[in-house]
Coordinates of C-alpha atoms in Angstrom, one line a residue:
X8 CA -3.8 0.2 12.9
X9 CA -3.9 -1.5 9.5
X10 CA -7.6 -0.7 9.2
X11 CA -6.8 2.9 9.9
X12 CA -4.0 3.0 7.3
X13 CA -6.3 1.2 4.7
X14 CA -9.0 3.7 5.3
X15 CA -6.6 6.6 5.0
X16 CA -5.3 5.2 1.7
X17 CA -8.9 4.8 0.4
X18 CA -9.7 8.4 1.3
X19 CA -6.6 10.0 -0.1
X20 CA -6.8 7.8 -3.2
X21 CA -10.0 9.5 -4.1
X22 CA -8.1 12.8 -4.5
X23 CA -6.2 13.9 -7.6
X24 CA -2.4 14.3 -7.2
X25 CA -2.7 18.1 -7.0
X26 CA -5.5 17.7 -4.4
X27 CA -3.3 15.4 -2.4
X28 CA -0.5 17.9 -2.5
X29 CA -2.9 20.7 -1.4
X30 CA -4.1 18.5 1.5
X31 CA -0.6 17.8 2.6
X32 CA 0.2 21.5 2.7
X33 CA -2.9 22.2 4.7
X34 CA -2.1 19.5 7.2
X35 CA 1.5 20.8 7.5
X36 CA 0.0 24.3 8.2
X37 CA -2.2 22.8 10.9
X38 CA 0.7 20.9 12.5
X39 CA 2.8 24.0 12.6
X40 CA -0.1 26.0 14.2
X41 CA -0.3 23.4 16.9
X42 CA 3.4 23.7 17.6
X43 CA 4.5 20.6 15.8
X44 CA 6.9 20.3 12.8
X45 CA 6.8 18.1 9.8
X46 CA 10.1 16.6 11.0
X47 CA 8.5 15.6 14.3
X48 CA 5.6 14.0 12.4
X49 CA 7.9 12.0 10.2
X50 CA 9.8 10.8 13.3
X51 CA 6.6 9.6 15.0
X52 CA 5.4 7.8 11.8
X53 CA 8.8 6.0 11.6
X54 CA 8.5 5.1 15.3
X55 CA 5.3 3.3 14.4
X56 CA 6.6 1.5 11.4
X57 CA 5.3 3.9 8.7
X58 CA 7.5 5.4 6.0

């Protein structure tokens, strides 16, 4: 899992802050379209030790 998190940080780190916000919004839209909610996603991350 740490390799995955490190890779994610590397990819997101290449984006400007405004691009990171745009990406977060797009990902929230995708989650919602799939029937998920941002609250559900946060709960799953915390279950796996992520903030």
